[in-house]
Amino acid sequence: MTKIGELLVQQGKISERDVERTLLAQNEMGDLFGQVLVKLGLVSDLDLAQALSQQLDIPLQALSDYPEEAIKLDGVSQDFLFSNAVVPVTASEERVTFAATVPQDPFLAKALALALDKPVSIVLGLEADINKTLQLHLQAEEGGDDEELSDQFAGQSDDEFIEHLRDLASEAPVIRLVNQIIHRAVDMGASDIHVEPFEDGLHLRYRVDGVLQDSRDAPSPSLAPAIASRIKLLSHMNIAERRLPQDGRIMTRVKGHELDLRVSTIPTVHGESIVMRVLDRGSIRLSLTEMGFSDDTLERYQTLLARPHGVLLMTGPTGSGKTTTLYASLASLDSERLKIITVEDPVEYQLQGVNQIQVQSQIELSFARALRAILRQDPDIIMIGEMRDTETAQIGVQSALTGHLVLSTLHTNTAAGAITRLEDMGVERFLITSSVNGVLAQRLVRTLCKHCKTEVELSGEAIRRYGLKPFLAPGQTTVYQAVGCEHCLESGYAGRTSIHELFVLDEEMHRVIMSGADATLLHAAARKQGMITLYEDGLRKVVAGKTSLEEVLRVTQDQTESEDEAAEMEAQLQQLASPAA
């Protein structure tokens, strides 16, 4: 039998080099060869399924041939169907046909034949199509429970209601539904799951590549209390408390992925709104070279990281990848020769050889209190999850002045804005110039789907207006734009990369800071010194075909400036530089 890799090479879908890379990855991941190919993004689910169908001589079930209503079979449990990714597609007195993602599994056919006491046939199905059909089974089972659920709540006391919720949350339909919600997040590569009760029903949304997408398979509104209770039970929250916000955590394994779900609930007028942040421990990239850095920015950032002491700050809004970049920075350091201690809230990923402290507000273990204790532990490098208050900022600066390298994050829009933010927090400017080595601002932009991105010709006016000319190759007038296809859920984008703005505090910047310049003038002075802005770094990725101009504008719309604004800032800088100033 021809191997699947050889078959795909013959069809021109992958190269021999891709086969070698996949075999190496397979040793690490332990999945089937085809599954690893899909996870690496080298082939689509459909390409793999068509090749498997040819290799195994098993027909591939077309989406149009799946049943519109769930086929109920006595003797085969829903749990078996879900756990083995198999679903009935036709049933008669003589034979039942199933679609499965791994139809060659001999156990599957034998188990189904024994359970039904009749012959079975198994065809190949795409995972997405099988999951969609399994949803019909779930909805069919839920449908009969809706009226019963609302009737059972009527006239109950609070204690009875809570006990009933606990029972409901432990029943099979609700367990399967919550599992399905989490599985769907893994399939979509979502970073967050939003379960939101509104007047018109329960809304289910997933944040994929930073953008929220509605789920077409929203659960029944009457199941909202049971779903909330199930999630709260899993995350060890107080199931009886429905009036106050709560936080929790779920550690689970889904489809070979070690998932860490950070769960947050808040009370709303229509019930509890739940958000689950999905942290996939297996997919985190802890290599600075894979973080999307441009070569020149990475070289300068690594120079700052190699300094023995000082403060190195990461800035950006929530969800811009600051913590991941900090983790990658720590992972690039020699933890065997250096004592590295972190203070985080929460500890998102555990790093080898690094002492990580979890902030515990309920026992008054704050950032500042942990930092004071850390300094007695003889550290070389300290990572502070976030500089939230004056005390934390001042201790961080003092630690840098006493010979430690301090890494931390701040919430500011630009790299230069971190300087004025520190000043607002009570750190004097002379201490800032003495301790801060540099500030890295970061944003995440979606990368174009390689299957459907399309070249577009730019006019001379567009090139001038968007400032693309310095980054275009001689004679280049085209960039790529998003279109949308089945591989990227019609969004035109698949995955994300980062753009950066590195503000280095050299002697010239020290002089400008001490002159009392605000964030705008500091930004202009840094540009004059050669700093590439977030917008310009984004343009470099547009020209390279990694992302679209629309995406960069969406993410950096507060960073662009007009020629008049640039000229005005230049004049103010000249005034600061004059002897009279």
Coordinates of C-alpha atoms in Angstrom, one line a residue:
M1 CA 0.0 0.0 0.0
T2 CA 1.3 3.5 -0.9
K3 CA 2.0 5.6 2.1
I4 CA -0.1 8.7 2.6
G5 CA 2.9 11.0 2.4
E6 CA 4.1 9.5 -0.9
L7 CA 0.6 9.8 -2.3
L8 CA 0.4 13.5 -1.4
V9 CA 3.8 14.1 -2.9
Q10 CA 2.7 12.4 -6.1
Q11 CA -0.4 14.6 -6.2
G12 CA 1.8 17.7 -5.8
K13 CA 0.1 18.7 -2.5
I14 CA 3.4 18.6 -0.4
S15 CA 7.1 18.2 -1.0
E16 CA 9.6 15.6 0.2
R17 CA 10.9 18.2 2.7
D18 CA 7.4 18.6 4.1
V19 CA 7.3 14.8 4.7
E20 CA 10.6 15.0 6.6
R21 CA 9.3 17.9 8.7
T22 CA 6.1 16.1 9.5
L23 CA 7.9 12.9 10.6
L24 CA 10.0 14.9 13.0
A25 CA 6.9 16.7 14.4
Q26 CA 5.1 13.3 14.6
N27 CA 7.8 12.0 17.0
E28 CA 7.0 15.0 19.3
M29 CA 3.2 15.0 18.9
G30 CA 2.4 11.3 18.7
D31 CA -0.6 11.8 16.3
L32 CA -1.3 10.0 13.0
F33 CA 0.9 11.3 10.1
G34 CA -2.1 12.8 8.3
Q35 CA -3.3 14.6 11.5
V36 CA 0.1 16.1 11.9
L37 CA 0.1 17.3 8.3
V38 CA -3.2 19.2 8.9
K39 CA -2.0 20.7 12.2
L40 CA 1.1 22.0 10.6
G41 CA -1.1 23.6 7.9
L42 CA 0.7 21.8 5.1
V43 CA -2.6 20.3 3.6
S44 CA -6.3 20.9 4.2
D45 CA -8.7 18.4 5.8
L46 CA -10.2 17.8 2.3
D47 CA -6.9 17.1 0.6
L48 CA -6.0 14.6 3.3
A49 CA -9.4 12.9 3.2
Q50 CA -9.3 12.5 -0.6
A51 CA -5.8 11.0 -0.4
L52 CA -6.9 8.7 2.5
S53 CA -9.9 7.6 0.5
Q54 CA -7.7 6.7 -2.4
Q55 CA -5.1 5.0 -0.2
L56 CA -7.6 2.9 1.8
D57 CA -10.0 2.4 -1.1
I58 CA -12.8 3.7 1.2
P59 CA -15.4 6.2 -0.2
L60 CA -15.4 9.7 1.1
Q61 CA -18.9 10.8 2.4
A62 CA -19.9 14.1 0.7
L63 CA -21.5 16.7 3.0
S64 CA -24.7 16.7 1.0
D65 CA -25.1 12.9 1.8
Y66 CA -25.3 13.4 5.5
P67 CA -28.8 13.0 7.1
E68 CA -30.7 16.1 7.9
E69 CA -32.1 14.6 11.0
A70 CA -30.4 12.5 13.7
I71 CA -30.6 8.7 13.1
K72 CA -31.3 7.1 16.5
L73 CA -29.9 3.7 17.1
D74 CA -30.7 1.5 20.1
G75 CA -27.5 0.0 21.5
V76 CA -25.1 2.7 20.5
S77 CA -24.6 5.5 23.1
Q78 CA -24.1 9.1 22.3
D79 CA -20.8 9.0 24.3
F80 CA -19.4 6.3 22.1
L81 CA -20.3 8.4 18.9
F82 CA -18.7 11.6 20.3
S83 CA -15.5 10.0 21.7
N84 CA -14.8 8.0 18.5
A85 CA -15.9 10.8 16.0
V86 CA -18.3 8.4 14.3
V87 CA -21.9 9.1 13.2
P88 CA -24.6 7.0 11.5
V89 CA -25.5 8.3 7.9
T90 CA -27.8 5.5 6.7
A91 CA -29.7 2.8 8.4
S92 CA -31.8 -0.1 7.1
E93 CA -33.0 -3.5 8.4
E94 CA -30.0 -5.2 6.8
R95 CA -27.1 -2.8 7.4
V96 CA -26.1 0.5 9.0
T97 CA -23.5 2.8 7.4
F98 CA -21.4 5.1 9.6
A99 CA -19.0 8.0 8.7
A100 CA -15.8 8.1 10.8
T101 CA -12.6 10.2 10.8
V102 CA -10.5 6.9 11.2
P103 CA -12.6 4.3 9.3
Q104 CA -9.6 1.9 9.2
D105 CA -9.8 1.3 13.0
P106 CA -10.7 -2.4 13.3
F107 CA -12.1 -1.9 16.8
L108 CA -14.7 0.5 15.5
A109 CA -16.4 -1.8 13.1
K110 CA -16.3 -4.7 15.5
A111 CA -17.7 -2.7 18.4
L112 CA -20.6 -1.2 16.3
A113 CA -21.5 -4.6 14.7
L114 CA -21.6 -6.2 18.2
A115 CA -23.7 -3.4 19.6
L116 CA -26.2 -3.5 16.8
D117 CA -26.1 -7.2 16.1
K118 CA -26.1 -6.5 12.3
P119 CA -23.5 -5.8 9.6
V120 CA -22.1 -2.3 9.5
S121 CA -20.2 -0.3 6.8
I122 CA -17.8 2.5 7.7
V123 CA -17.0 5.3 5.2
L124 CA -14.5 8.2 5.5
G125 CA -15.9 11.5 6.7
L126 CA -14.4 15.0 7.3
E127 CA -14.1 15.8 11.0
A128 CA -16.1 19.1 10.5
D129 CA -18.9 17.3 8.7
I130 CA -19.1 14.6 11.4
N131 CA -19.1 17.1 14.2
K132 CA -21.9 19.0 12.5
T133 CA -24.0 15.9 12.2
L134 CA -23.3 14.9 15.9
Q135 CA -24.8 18.3 16.8
L136 CA -28.1 17.1 15.4
H137 CA -27.9 14.1 17.9
L138 CA -27.2 16.5 20.7
Q139 CA -30.0 18.9 19.8
A140 CA -32.5 16.0 19.4
E141 CA -31.7 14.8 22.9
E142 CA -31.9 18.4 24.3
G143 CA -35.2 19.0 22.5
G144 CA -37.1 16.7 24.8
D145 CA -35.6 18.2 27.9
D146 CA -36.4 21.9 27.4
E147 CA -40.0 21.8 28.6
E148 CA -39.2 19.5 31.4
L149 CA -36.4 21.8 32.5
S150 CA -38.6 24.9 32.7
D151 CA -41.3 23.0 34.5
Q152 CA -38.9 21.5 37.1
F153 CA -37.7 25.0 38.1
A154 CA -41.2 26.2 38.8
G155 CA -42.0 26.8 42.5
Q156 CA -38.6 25.7 43.8
S157 CA -36.8 27.3 46.8
D158 CA -33.2 28.6 46.3
D159 CA -31.7 25.6 47.9
E160 CA -33.8 23.2 45.8
F161 CA -33.0 25.2 42.7
I162 CA -29.2 25.0 43.4
E163 CA -29.4 21.3 44.1
H164 CA -31.4 20.8 40.9
L165 CA -28.8 22.8 38.9
R166 CA -26.0 20.6 40.4
D167 CA -28.0 17.5 39.2
L168 CA -28.6 18.9 35.8
A169 CA -24.9 19.9 35.4
S170 CA -24.0 16.2 36.0
E171 CA -26.4 14.8 33.4
A172 CA -25.1 13.5 30.1
P173 CA -26.7 16.0 27.6
V174 CA -25.2 19.0 29.5
I175 CA -21.8 17.4 29.9
R176 CA -21.7 16.6 26.2
L177 CA -22.8 20.0 25.2
V178 CA -20.1 21.8 27.3
N179 CA -17.5 19.3 26.0
Q180 CA -18.7 20.1 22.5
I181 CA -18.3 23.9 23.1
I182 CA -14.7 23.4 24.2
H183 CA -14.0 20.9 21.3
R184 CA -15.3 23.5 18.8
A185 CA -13.0 26.1 20.2
V186 CA -10.0 23.8 19.6
D187 CA -11.2 23.0 16.1
M188 CA -11.5 26.8 15.3
G189 CA -8.3 27.7 17.0
A190 CA -10.2 30.1 19.3
S191 CA -8.5 32.1 22.1
D192 CA -11.8 32.8 24.0
I193 CA -15.2 31.3 24.4
H194 CA -18.1 33.7 25.2
V195 CA -21.4 32.2 26.6
E196 CA -23.8 35.1 26.9
P197 CA -27.4 35.1 28.0
F198 CA -29.6 37.8 26.3
E199 CA -33.3 38.5 26.1
D200 CA -33.6 36.7 22.8
G201 CA -31.7 33.6 24.0
L202 CA -28.2 32.2 24.7
H203 CA -25.5 33.5 22.4
L204 CA -22.3 31.5 21.9
R205 CA -19.3 33.3 20.3
Y206 CA -15.6 32.4 19.7
R207 CA -12.7 34.8 19.4
V208 CA -10.6 33.6 16.5
D209 CA -7.5 35.5 15.6
G210 CA -8.6 38.4 17.7
V211 CA -12.1 38.8 16.1
L212 CA -15.4 37.5 17.6
Q213 CA -17.4 35.0 15.5
D214 CA -21.0 33.9 16.2
S215 CA -21.6 30.2 16.5
R216 CA -24.4 28.8 14.3
D217 CA -25.0 26.1 16.9
A218 CA -26.2 28.2 19.8
P219 CA -27.5 26.0 22.7
S220 CA -31.2 26.1 23.8
P221 CA -31.9 29.1 26.0
S222 CA -33.5 26.9 28.7
L223 CA -30.2 25.1 29.1
A224 CA -28.4 28.3 30.1
P225 CA -28.5 27.8 33.9
A226 CA -27.4 24.1 33.5
I227 CA -24.5 25.1 31.2
A228 CA -23.3 27.8 33.6
S229 CA -23.5 25.4 36.5
R230 CA -21.5 22.8 34.6
I231 CA -18.8 25.2 33.8
K232 CA -18.7 26.5 37.4
L233 CA -18.4 23.0 38.7
L234 CA -15.5 22.2 36.4
S235 CA -13.7 25.4 37.4
H236 CA -14.3 24.9 41.2
M237 CA -16.4 28.0 41.6
N238 CA -19.3 28.4 44.1
I239 CA -22.3 27.1 42.2
A240 CA -24.7 28.8 44.7
E241 CA -23.3 32.3 44.1
R242 CA -25.0 33.8 41.1
R243 CA -24.9 37.5 42.2
L244 CA -21.2 38.2 42.3
P245 CA -18.4 37.8 39.7
Q246 CA -16.2 34.7 40.1
D247 CA -12.9 33.4 38.6
G248 CA -11.8 29.8 38.2
R249 CA -9.7 27.5 36.1
I250 CA -10.3 24.2 34.1
M251 CA -7.4 21.9 33.2
T252 CA -8.4 19.4 30.6
R253 CA -7.2 17.4 27.6
V254 CA -9.0 17.7 24.3
K255 CA -8.0 15.9 21.1
G256 CA -4.4 15.5 22.3
H257 CA -4.2 19.2 23.4
E258 CA -3.4 20.1 27.0
L259 CA -5.8 22.9 27.6
D260 CA -5.8 25.4 30.4
L261 CA -9.1 27.4 30.5
R262 CA -9.3 30.5 32.6
V263 CA -12.9 31.1 33.4
S264 CA -14.6 34.3 34.4
T265 CA -18.3 34.8 35.2
I266 CA -20.3 38.0 35.8
P267 CA -23.9 38.5 36.7
T268 CA -26.1 40.2 34.0
V269 CA -29.8 41.1 33.9
H270 CA -30.5 37.9 31.9
G271 CA -28.2 35.5 33.8
E272 CA -24.5 34.7 34.2
S273 CA -22.2 35.7 31.3
I274 CA -19.2 33.4 31.0
V275 CA -15.9 33.9 29.2
M276 CA -13.3 31.1 29.0
R277 CA -9.8 32.1 27.9
V278 CA -8.3 29.1 26.1
L279 CA -4.6 28.5 26.7
D280 CA -3.3 25.6 24.6
R281 CA -0.1 24.5 26.3
G282 CA 1.0 22.6 23.2
S283 CA 0.7 25.4 20.7
I284 CA 2.6 28.2 22.6
R285 CA 5.6 29.4 20.7
L286 CA 8.4 30.0 23.1
S287 CA 11.0 31.1 20.5
L288 CA 11.7 34.8 19.8
T289 CA 12.5 33.9 16.2
E290 CA 8.9 32.6 15.7
M291 CA 7.2 35.7 17.3
G292 CA 7.0 37.7 14.1
F293 CA 10.0 40.0 14.8
S294 CA 11.6 41.8 11.9
D295 CA 15.3 41.0 11.8
D296 CA 16.6 44.4 12.7
T297 CA 14.1 44.8 15.6
L298 CA 14.9 41.3 16.9
E299 CA 18.6 42.0 16.9
R300 CA 18.2 45.2 18.9
Y301 CA 15.7 43.6 21.3
Q302 CA 18.1 40.7 22.0
T303 CA 20.9 43.2 22.7
L304 CA 18.7 44.8 25.4
L305 CA 17.8 41.4 26.8
A306 CA 21.5 40.5 27.1
R307 CA 22.2 43.5 29.4
P308 CA 23.0 42.5 33.0
H309 CA 20.6 45.1 34.6
G310 CA 17.9 47.6 33.8
V311 CA 14.2 47.6 33.1
L312 CA 12.8 46.2 29.8
L313 CA 9.1 46.9 29.3
M314 CA 6.5 45.4 27.0
T315 CA 3.4 47.6 26.2
G316 CA 0.1 47.1 24.4
P317 CA -3.6 46.5 25.1
T318 CA -5.0 43.3 26.6
G319 CA -4.6 40.4 24.2
S320 CA -1.7 41.8 22.2
G321 CA 0.6 38.9 23.1
K322 CA 2.8 40.8 25.7
T323 CA 3.0 37.9 28.1
T324 CA 3.8 35.4 25.4
T325 CA 6.7 37.6 24.2
L326 CA 7.9 37.8 27.8
Y327 CA 7.8 34.0 28.2
A328 CA 9.7 33.6 24.9
S329 CA 12.3 36.2 26.2
L330 CA 12.7 34.2 29.4
A331 CA 12.9 30.9 27.5
S332 CA 15.8 32.4 25.4
L333 CA 17.9 33.0 28.6
D334 CA 20.1 30.5 30.3
S335 CA 18.0 29.4 33.3
E336 CA 20.7 27.0 34.4
R337 CA 23.3 29.8 35.0
L338 CA 20.8 32.5 36.0
K339 CA 18.4 32.7 38.8
I340 CA 15.1 33.8 37.2
I341 CA 12.0 34.6 39.3
T342 CA 8.6 35.7 38.1
V343 CA 5.5 37.2 39.8
E344 CA 2.4 36.7 37.7
D345 CA -1.4 37.0 37.9
P346 CA -2.1 34.3 36.8
V347 CA 0.8 32.0 36.0
E348 CA -0.2 31.1 32.4
Y349 CA 2.5 28.7 31.4
Q350 CA 5.1 26.9 33.5
L351 CA 8.7 27.4 32.4
Q352 CA 11.5 24.9 32.9
G353 CA 14.1 26.2 35.4
V354 CA 12.1 29.4 36.3
N355 CA 10.7 30.1 39.8
Q356 CA 7.1 31.4 39.2
I357 CA 5.0 33.0 41.9
Q358 CA 1.2 33.3 41.6
V359 CA -0.3 36.5 43.1
Q360 CA -2.9 35.6 45.8
S361 CA -5.0 38.7 46.6
Q362 CA -7.1 36.9 49.1
I363 CA -4.0 36.3 51.4
E364 CA -2.6 39.7 50.5
L365 CA 0.3 38.3 48.4
S366 CA 0.4 41.2 46.0
F367 CA 3.0 42.1 43.3
A368 CA 4.7 44.5 45.6
R369 CA 4.8 42.1 48.6
A370 CA 6.2 39.3 46.4
L371 CA 8.8 41.6 44.9
R372 CA 10.1 42.6 48.3
A373 CA 10.6 39.0 49.2
I374 CA 12.1 38.1 45.8
L375 CA 15.0 40.6 46.3
R376 CA 16.2 38.4 49.3
Q377 CA 16.3 35.4 47.0
D378 CA 19.4 36.6 45.1
P379 CA 17.8 36.7 41.6
D380 CA 19.6 37.7 38.4
I381 CA 16.4 38.3 36.4
I382 CA 12.9 39.3 37.7
M383 CA 9.8 39.2 35.6
I384 CA 6.8 41.2 36.9
G385 CA 3.5 40.2 35.1
E386 CA 2.3 43.8 35.1
M387 CA 3.2 47.1 36.7
R388 CA -0.2 48.0 38.1
D389 CA 0.5 50.5 40.8
T390 CA 3.1 53.0 42.1
E391 CA 4.7 50.6 44.7
T392 CA 5.3 47.9 42.1
A393 CA 6.8 50.3 39.6
Q394 CA 9.1 51.9 42.2
I395 CA 10.3 48.5 43.5
G396 CA 10.9 47.4 39.9
V397 CA 13.0 50.5 39.2
Q398 CA 14.9 50.1 42.4
S399 CA 15.6 46.5 41.6
A400 CA 17.1 47.5 38.2
L401 CA 19.3 50.1 39.9
T402 CA 20.7 47.4 42.3
G403 CA 21.9 45.2 39.5
H404 CA 18.9 43.1 38.3
L405 CA 17.4 42.8 34.9
V406 CA 13.6 43.4 35.3
L407 CA 11.1 42.5 32.6
S408 CA 7.5 43.7 32.9
T409 CA 4.4 44.9 31.0
L410 CA 2.5 48.2 31.0
H411 CA -0.8 49.1 29.4
T412 CA 0.1 52.0 27.0
N413 CA -0.7 52.6 23.3
T414 CA 2.8 53.4 22.2
A415 CA 6.3 52.5 23.4
A416 CA 7.1 56.2 24.2
G417 CA 3.9 56.4 26.3
A418 CA 5.5 54.0 28.8
I419 CA 7.8 56.8 30.0
T420 CA 5.0 59.2 30.8
R421 CA 3.0 56.3 32.3
L422 CA 5.9 55.5 34.7
E423 CA 6.1 59.2 35.6
D424 CA 2.3 59.2 36.4
M425 CA 3.0 56.3 38.7
G426 CA 5.4 58.4 40.7
V427 CA 8.8 57.4 39.2
E428 CA 11.0 60.5 38.7
R429 CA 12.4 61.1 35.3
F430 CA 16.0 60.9 36.4
L431 CA 15.2 57.4 37.8
I432 CA 13.6 56.4 34.5
T433 CA 16.7 57.5 32.5
S434 CA 18.9 55.6 34.9
S435 CA 17.0 52.3 34.9
V436 CA 14.9 51.8 31.8
N437 CA 16.8 50.2 28.9
G438 CA 14.0 50.1 26.4
V439 CA 10.3 49.6 25.7
L440 CA 8.8 47.2 23.1
A441 CA 5.3 48.0 21.9
Q442 CA 3.4 45.1 20.3
R443 CA 0.2 44.4 18.4
L444 CA -1.1 41.2 16.8
V445 CA -2.3 41.3 13.2
R446 CA -4.0 38.5 11.4
T447 CA -2.0 36.7 8.6
L448 CA -3.6 36.2 5.2
C449 CA -4.9 32.7 4.4
K450 CA -2.4 31.2 1.9
H451 CA -5.2 29.4 0.1
C452 CA -7.2 32.5 -1.0
K453 CA -5.1 35.6 -0.7
T454 CA -5.2 37.6 -3.9
E455 CA -2.8 40.2 -5.4
V456 CA -4.1 43.7 -5.8
E457 CA -2.5 46.6 -7.8
L458 CA -2.0 49.9 -5.9
S459 CA -2.2 53.3 -7.5
G460 CA 0.6 55.8 -7.0
E461 CA -1.7 57.9 -4.9
A462 CA -2.5 55.0 -2.6
I463 CA 1.3 54.2 -2.2
R464 CA 1.9 57.8 -1.3
R465 CA -1.1 58.1 1.1
Y466 CA -0.3 55.0 3.1
G467 CA 3.5 55.6 3.2
L468 CA 4.3 52.3 1.4
K469 CA 7.0 53.6 -0.9
P470 CA 10.1 53.2 1.4
F471 CA 9.2 49.5 1.9
L472 CA 8.3 48.4 -1.6
A473 CA 10.9 46.8 -3.8
P474 CA 11.9 48.7 -6.9
G475 CA 9.1 48.3 -9.4
Q476 CA 6.7 46.6 -6.9
T477 CA 3.2 48.0 -7.0
T478 CA 1.2 45.0 -5.7
V479 CA 0.2 43.8 -2.3
Y480 CA -2.2 41.0 -1.1
Q481 CA -5.7 41.3 0.2
A482 CA -8.1 39.0 2.1
V483 CA -10.8 37.1 0.1
G484 CA -12.2 34.2 2.2
C485 CA -12.6 30.5 1.6
E486 CA -13.5 27.2 3.4
H487 CA -10.0 26.9 4.9
C488 CA -10.3 30.2 6.8
L489 CA -14.0 30.2 7.7
E490 CA -14.6 32.8 5.0
S491 CA -12.6 35.4 6.9
G492 CA -9.6 35.6 4.6
Y493 CA -7.2 35.2 7.5
A494 CA -5.6 32.2 9.3
G495 CA -3.4 32.7 12.3
R496 CA -1.7 35.8 13.6
T497 CA 1.7 37.4 13.8
S498 CA 3.1 40.4 15.7
I499 CA 4.2 43.8 14.8
H500 CA 6.6 45.8 17.0
E501 CA 7.9 49.2 17.9
L502 CA 11.2 49.2 19.8
F503 CA 12.0 52.4 21.8
V504 CA 15.6 52.3 22.9
L505 CA 16.7 54.8 25.6
D506 CA 20.1 56.0 24.5
E507 CA 21.9 59.3 25.5
E508 CA 19.9 61.4 23.1
M509 CA 16.6 60.0 24.4
H510 CA 17.8 60.6 28.0
R511 CA 18.3 64.3 27.1
V512 CA 14.8 64.6 25.5
I513 CA 13.2 62.8 28.5
M514 CA 14.9 65.1 31.0
S515 CA 13.8 68.2 29.0
G516 CA 10.2 67.4 30.0
A517 CA 8.9 66.2 26.6
D518 CA 5.5 64.5 26.6
A519 CA 4.7 61.1 25.0
T520 CA 4.0 62.6 21.5
L521 CA 7.4 64.4 21.4
L522 CA 9.2 61.4 22.8
H523 CA 7.7 59.3 20.0
A524 CA 8.8 61.9 17.4
A525 CA 12.3 62.0 18.9
A526 CA 12.6 58.2 18.7
R527 CA 11.4 58.3 15.1
K528 CA 14.1 60.8 14.3
Q529 CA 16.6 58.4 15.9
G530 CA 15.5 55.7 13.4
M531 CA 12.7 53.9 15.4
I532 CA 10.4 51.9 13.1
T533 CA 6.8 52.5 14.3
L534 CA 4.1 49.8 14.7
Y535 CA 2.4 51.1 11.5
E536 CA 5.6 51.0 9.5
D537 CA 6.5 47.5 10.8
G538 CA 3.0 46.5 9.7
L539 CA 3.6 47.9 6.3
R540 CA 6.8 45.8 6.0
K541 CA 4.6 42.7 6.6
V542 CA 2.0 43.9 4.0
V543 CA 4.8 44.3 1.4
A544 CA 6.1 40.8 2.3
G545 CA 2.6 39.4 1.7
K546 CA 2.0 38.2 5.3
T547 CA -1.0 40.5 6.0
S548 CA -3.2 43.0 4.4
L549 CA -3.2 46.8 4.4
E550 CA -6.7 46.8 5.8
E551 CA -5.7 44.6 8.8
V552 CA -2.7 46.8 9.6
L553 CA -4.9 49.9 9.5
R554 CA -7.5 48.3 11.7
V555 CA -4.9 47.4 14.4
T556 CA -2.8 50.6 14.2
Q557 CA -5.4 53.3 13.3
D558 CA -4.3 55.3 16.4
Q559 CA -0.7 55.2 15.3
T560 CA -0.9 56.9 11.9
E561 CA -0.1 60.6 11.7
S562 CA -0.5 63.3 9.0
E563 CA 2.4 65.2 7.4
D564 CA 1.3 68.4 9.2
E565 CA 1.4 66.6 12.6
A566 CA 4.9 65.3 11.8
A567 CA 6.1 68.8 10.8
E568 CA 4.7 70.3 14.0
M569 CA 6.4 67.8 16.2
E570 CA 9.7 68.3 14.3
A571 CA 9.5 72.1 15.1
Q572 CA 8.8 71.4 18.8
L573 CA 11.8 69.1 18.9
Q574 CA 14.0 71.7 17.4
Q575 CA 12.8 74.2 20.0
L576 CA 13.7 71.7 22.8
A577 CA 17.1 71.2 21.3
S578 CA 17.9 75.0 21.1
P579 CA 20.2 76.5 23.8
A580 CA 17.4 78.6 25.2
A581 CA 15.4 75.5 26.1

